Amino acid sequence: MTGWDESDESVLRLPSGRLVRGRGLRRPMPTGHAPHFGVYLLGAPPPEFGWTSRWVRWPDFWLPRDRAYTAIVLSEALTRAGGERVEIACHGGVGRTGTAMACLAVLDGVPAAEAVAYVRRHYHRQAIETPWQRRFVKHFQAP
C-alpha cells in the first residue's frame, strides 16, 4: 500500500520505519494522497472526513480528557501505520499533535525519556509545547 512521501517535513518516520503525518487543521489540506485513517485531537468534534477517523477530546495546550482512550486510539494508529496512511492532527499541528507523535514513538520503542527530543528532531522543533505535555509523554504507557 502506498505510504506518505518521506521527503514531506510533516511526516515522522518511527524507529520501525512506519510513517505518520502530522498536520495542523487550520492549514489547507496537503496535496497528494489522503489518509486512510486520522486521529483528531480537538476540544470539539472534528468535521466529517472521507476516511476512518477517531476524535480524542483534547483541549488546546492541555491534555486529553480520557487518557486510557487516547492510548487505545494511538495504539490503533501505530498498528494501522504498518500498512495505511495515518495522520495525527490538531488545530496547529505542533503541541497536541507533537505530544501524540511522541507517544507513538514510545509505543514504537523510543524510551519515554527520549521521545520528546526524538519528535522535535524528526518532526517539528517546537513540538510538545507545555510542561504537562512533556510529563504526559514521560509517563505514557501502552493500553
mmCIF file of N, CA, C and O in Angstrom, residues 55-103:
data_model
loop_
_atom_site.group_PDB
_atom_site.id
_atom_site.type_symbol
_atom_site.label_atom_id
_atom_site.label_comp_id
_atom_site.label_asym_id
_atom_site.label_seq_id
_atom_site.Cartn_x
_atom_site.Cartn_y
_atom_site.Cartn_z
ATOM 1 N N TRP A 55 -11.820 10.716 17.112
ATOM 2 C CA TRP A 55 -11.705 12.002 17.782
ATOM 3 C C TRP A 55 -11.269 11.753 19.215
ATOM 4 O O TRP A 55 -11.887 10.973 19.947
ATOM 5 N N VAL A 56 -10.204 12.422 19.624
ATOM 6 C CA VAL A 56 -9.753 12.413 21.014
ATOM 7 C C VAL A 56 -10.045 13.798 21.560
ATOM 8 O O VAL A 56 -9.523 14.790 21.047
ATOM 9 N N ARG A 57 -10.884 13.861 22.570
ATOM 10 C CA ARG A 57 -11.216 15.156 23.185
ATOM 11 C C ARG A 57 -9.977 15.664 23.922
ATOM 12 O O ARG A 57 -9.559 15.090 24.927
ATOM 13 N N TRP A 58 -9.406 16.751 23.368
ATOM 14 C CA TRP A 58 -8.105 17.233 23.867
ATOM 15 C C TRP A 58 -8.071 18.741 23.658
ATOM 16 O O TRP A 58 -7.738 19.224 22.587
ATOM 17 N N PRO A 59 -8.369 19.533 24.678
ATOM 18 C CA PRO A 59 -8.348 20.994 24.549
ATOM 19 C C PRO A 59 -6.941 21.523 24.241
ATOM 20 O O PRO A 59 -5.941 20.955 24.675
ATOM 21 N N ASP A 60 -6.891 22.601 23.520
ATOM 22 C CA ASP A 60 -5.636 23.227 23.125
ATOM 23 C C ASP A 60 -4.778 23.544 24.349
ATOM 24 O O ASP A 60 -5.276 24.051 25.356
ATOM 25 N N PHE A 61 -3.510 23.218 24.276
ATOM 26 C CA PHE A 61 -2.491 23.434 25.305
ATOM 27 C C PHE A 61 -2.652 22.546 26.542
ATOM 28 O O PHE A 61 -1.892 22.678 27.490
ATOM 29 N N TRP A 62 -3.598 21.628 26.547
ATOM 30 C CA TRP A 62 -3.831 20.788 27.718
ATOM 31 C C TRP A 62 -3.525 19.336 27.418
ATOM 32 O O TRP A 62 -2.682 19.027 26.605
ATOM 33 N N LEU A 63 -4.207 18.453 28.106
ATOM 34 C CA LEU A 63 -4.029 17.009 27.950
ATOM 35 C C LEU A 63 -5.352 16.383 27.558
ATOM 36 O O LEU A 63 -6.413 16.977 27.761
ATOM 37 N N PRO A 64 -5.296 15.165 27.017
ATOM 38 C CA PRO A 64 -6.555 14.509 26.638
ATOM 39 C C PRO A 64 -7.441 14.275 27.855
ATOM 40 O O PRO A 64 -6.949 14.005 28.953
ATOM 41 N N ARG A 65 -8.739 14.388 27.635
ATOM 42 C CA ARG A 65 -9.693 14.199 28.739
ATOM 43 C C ARG A 65 -9.737 12.751 29.213
ATOM 44 O O ARG A 65 -9.968 12.489 30.384
ATOM 45 N N ASP A 66 -9.548 11.794 28.300
ATOM 46 C CA ASP A 66 -9.605 10.371 28.636
ATOM 47 C C ASP A 66 -8.287 9.735 28.206
ATOM 48 O O ASP A 66 -8.093 9.407 27.037
ATOM 49 N N ARG A 67 -7.392 9.574 29.142
ATOM 50 C CA ARG A 67 -6.045 9.085 28.825
ATOM 51 C C ARG A 67 -6.049 7.633 28.373
ATOM 52 O O ARG A 67 -5.266 7.254 27.496
ATOM 53 N N ALA A 68 -6.913 6.812 28.946
ATOM 54 C CA ALA A 68 -6.975 5.401 28.540
ATOM 55 C C ALA A 68 -7.457 5.284 27.087
ATOM 56 O O ALA A 68 -6.885 4.524 26.294
ATOM 57 N N TYR A 69 -8.481 6.043 26.740
ATOM 58 C CA TYR A 69 -8.981 6.037 25.361
ATOM 59 C C TYR A 69 -7.899 6.550 24.403
ATOM 60 O O TYR A 69 -7.708 6.002 23.312
ATOM 61 N N THR A 70 -7.169 7.561 24.810
ATOM 62 C CA THR A 70 -6.088 8.109 23.986
ATOM 63 C C THR A 70 -5.051 7.031 23.694
ATOM 64 O O THR A 70 -4.607 6.882 22.547
ATOM 65 N N ALA A 71 -4.667 6.266 24.692
ATOM 66 C CA ALA A 71 -3.683 5.200 24.496
ATOM 67 C C ALA A 71 -4.213 4.146 23.519
ATOM 68 O O ALA A 71 -3.469 3.655 22.661
ATOM 69 N N ILE A 72 -5.494 3.816 23.608
ATOM 70 C CA ILE A 72 -6.100 2.840 22.696
ATOM 71 C C ILE A 72 -6.085 3.370 21.263
ATOM 72 O O ILE A 72 -5.708 2.662 20.320
ATOM 73 N N VAL A 73 -6.479 4.619 21.082
ATOM 74 C CA VAL A 73 -6.512 5.222 19.743
ATOM 75 C C VAL A 73 -5.107 5.316 19.155
ATOM 76 O O VAL A 73 -4.903 5.010 17.966
ATOM 77 N N LEU A 74 -4.130 5.725 19.948
ATOM 78 C CA LEU A 74 -2.764 5.826 19.431
ATOM 79 C C LEU A 74 -2.187 4.452 19.112
ATOM 80 O O LEU A 74 -1.447 4.307 18.126
ATOM 81 N N SER A 75 -2.529 3.443 19.877
ATOM 82 C CA SER A 75 -2.104 2.075 19.548
ATOM 83 C C SER A 75 -2.711 1.632 18.222
ATOM 84 O O SER A 75 -2.036 1.000 17.397
ATOM 85 N N GLU A 76 -3.977 1.963 18.007
ATOM 86 C CA GLU A 76 -4.616 1.642 16.731
ATOM 87 C C GLU A 76 -3.912 2.375 15.585
ATOM 88 O O GLU A 76 -3.661 1.798 14.519
ATOM 89 N N ALA A 77 -3.580 3.648 15.800
ATOM 90 C CA ALA A 77 -2.894 4.424 14.761
ATOM 91 C C ALA A 77 -1.547 3.793 14.413
ATOM 92 O O ALA A 77 -1.187 3.676 13.234
ATOM 93 N N LEU A 78 -0.793 3.374 15.422
ATOM 94 C CA LEU A 78 0.505 2.754 15.171
ATOM 95 C C LEU A 78 0.339 1.457 14.384
ATOM 96 O O LEU A 78 1.071 1.215 13.413
ATOM 97 N N THR A 79 -0.617 0.642 14.764
ATOM 98 C CA THR A 79 -0.868 -0.608 14.042
ATOM 99 C C THR A 79 -1.236 -0.324 12.596
ATOM 100 O O THR A 79 -0.690 -0.928 11.669
ATOM 101 N N ARG A 80 -2.151 0.611 12.383
ATOM 102 C CA ARG A 80 -2.588 0.953 11.023
ATOM 103 C C ARG A 80 -1.454 1.535 10.189
ATOM 104 O O ARG A 80 -1.409 1.330 8.981
ATOM 105 N N ALA A 81 -0.530 2.261 10.818
ATOM 106 C CA ALA A 81 0.584 2.859 10.080
ATOM 107 C C ALA A 81 1.498 1.805 9.465
ATOM 108 O O ALA A 81 2.293 2.127 8.587
ATOM 109 N N GLY A 82 1.346 0.559 9.877
ATOM 110 C CA GLY A 82 2.114 -0.524 9.281
ATOM 111 C C GLY A 82 1.747 -0.781 7.829
ATOM 112 O O GLY A 82 2.532 -1.347 7.079
ATOM 113 N N GLY A 83 0.549 -0.357 7.402
ATOM 114 C CA GLY A 83 0.140 -0.597 6.024
ATOM 115 C C GLY A 83 -0.790 0.447 5.447
ATOM 116 O O GLY A 83 -1.251 0.310 4.317
ATOM 117 N N GLU A 84 -1.083 1.480 6.226
ATOM 118 C CA GLU A 84 -2.003 2.524 5.780
ATOM 119 C C GLU A 84 -1.371 3.900 5.993
ATOM 120 O O GLU A 84 -0.459 4.050 6.789
ATOM 121 N N ARG A 85 -1.924 4.899 5.289
ATOM 122 C CA ARG A 85 -1.515 6.290 5.521
ATOM 123 C C ARG A 85 -2.295 6.803 6.727
ATOM 124 O O ARG A 85 -3.520 6.876 6.697
ATOM 125 N N VAL A 86 -1.560 7.164 7.787
ATOM 126 C CA VAL A 86 -2.155 7.631 9.041
ATOM 127 C C VAL A 86 -1.724 9.066 9.265
ATOM 128 O O VAL A 86 -0.556 9.412 9.074
ATOM 129 N N GLU A 87 -2.683 9.898 9.683
ATOM 130 C CA GLU A 87 -2.334 11.261 10.076
ATOM 131 C C GLU A 87 -2.843 11.531 11.477
ATOM 132 O O GLU A 87 -3.852 10.992 11.908
ATOM 133 N N ILE A 88 -2.084 12.365 12.180
ATOM 134 C CA ILE A 88 -2.442 12.864 13.503
ATOM 135 C C ILE A 88 -2.558 14.371 13.340
ATOM 136 O O ILE A 88 -1.662 15.000 12.773
ATOM 137 N N ALA A 89 -3.649 14.964 13.841
ATOM 138 C CA ALA A 89 -3.832 16.398 13.620
ATOM 139 C C ALA A 89 -4.554 17.059 14.790
ATOM 140 O O ALA A 89 -5.389 16.457 15.454
ATOM 141 N N CYS A 90 -4.184 18.322 14.995
ATOM 142 C CA CYS A 90 -4.891 19.218 15.906
ATOM 143 C C CYS A 90 -5.026 20.541 15.162
ATOM 144 O O CYS A 90 -4.791 20.599 13.959
ATOM 145 N N HIS A 91 -5.374 21.568 15.851
ATOM 146 C CA HIS A 91 -5.577 22.851 15.165
ATOM 147 C C HIS A 91 -4.280 23.374 14.538
ATOM 148 O O HIS A 91 -4.253 23.734 13.370
ATOM 149 N N GLY A 92 -3.199 23.406 15.313
ATOM 150 C CA GLY A 92 -1.944 23.959 14.806
ATOM 151 C C GLY A 92 -0.944 22.922 14.311
ATOM 152 O O GLY A 92 -0.021 23.251 13.583
ATOM 153 N N GLY A 93 -1.062 21.679 14.757
ATOM 154 C CA GLY A 93 -0.164 20.627 14.311
ATOM 155 C C GLY A 93 1.148 20.547 15.066
ATOM 156 O O GLY A 93 2.072 19.863 14.622
ATOM 157 N N VAL A 94 1.242 21.205 16.240
ATOM 158 C CA VAL A 94 2.520 21.242 16.958
ATOM 159 C C VAL A 94 2.407 20.675 18.376
ATOM 160 O O VAL A 94 3.081 19.708 18.715
ATOM 161 N N GLY A 95 1.582 21.268 19.221
ATOM 162 C CA GLY A 95 1.514 20.870 20.634
ATOM 163 C C GLY A 95 0.864 19.522 20.847
ATOM 164 O O GLY A 95 1.525 18.551 21.242
ATOM 165 N N ARG A 96 -0.430 19.435 20.596
ATOM 166 C CA ARG A 96 -1.144 18.176 20.793
ATOM 167 C C ARG A 96 -0.668 17.116 19.805
ATOM 168 O O ARG A 96 -0.451 15.957 20.177
ATOM 169 N N THR A 97 -0.489 17.524 18.547
ATOM 170 C CA THR A 97 -0.019 16.570 17.536
ATOM 171 C C THR A 97 1.372 16.070 17.898
ATOM 172 O O THR A 97 1.647 14.869 17.836
ATOM 173 N N GLY A 98 2.262 16.961 18.277
ATOM 174 C CA GLY A 98 3.607 16.550 18.669
ATOM 175 C C GLY A 98 3.590 15.634 19.877
ATOM 176 O O GLY A 98 4.341 14.651 19.941
ATOM 177 N N THR A 99 2.722 15.928 20.837
ATOM 178 C CA THR A 99 2.599 15.079 22.025
ATOM 179 C C THR A 99 2.140 13.685 21.637
ATOM 180 O O THR A 99 2.707 12.676 22.087
ATOM 181 N N ALA A 100 1.130 13.604 20.781
ATOM 182 C CA ALA A 100 0.638 12.298 20.321
ATOM 183 C C ALA A 100 1.717 11.568 19.526
ATOM 184 O O ALA A 100 1.884 10.352 19.662
ATOM 185 N N MET A 101 2.477 12.289 18.705
ATOM 186 C CA MET A 101 3.554 11.660 17.938
ATOM 187 C C MET A 101 4.626 11.111 18.882
ATOM 188 O O MET A 101 5.174 10.035 18.639
ATOM 189 N N ALA A 102 4.930 11.850 19.946
ATOM 190 C CA ALA A 102 5.906 11.358 20.922
ATOM 191 C C ALA A 102 5.383 10.098 21.611
ATOM 192 O O ALA A 102 6.146 9.159 21.861
ATOM 193 N N CYS A 103 4.095 10.042 21.882
ATOM 194 C CA CYS A 103 3.503 8.834 22.465
ATOM 195 C C CYS A 103 3.583 7.667 21.478
ATOM 196 O O CYS A 103 3.858 6.527 21.872
#
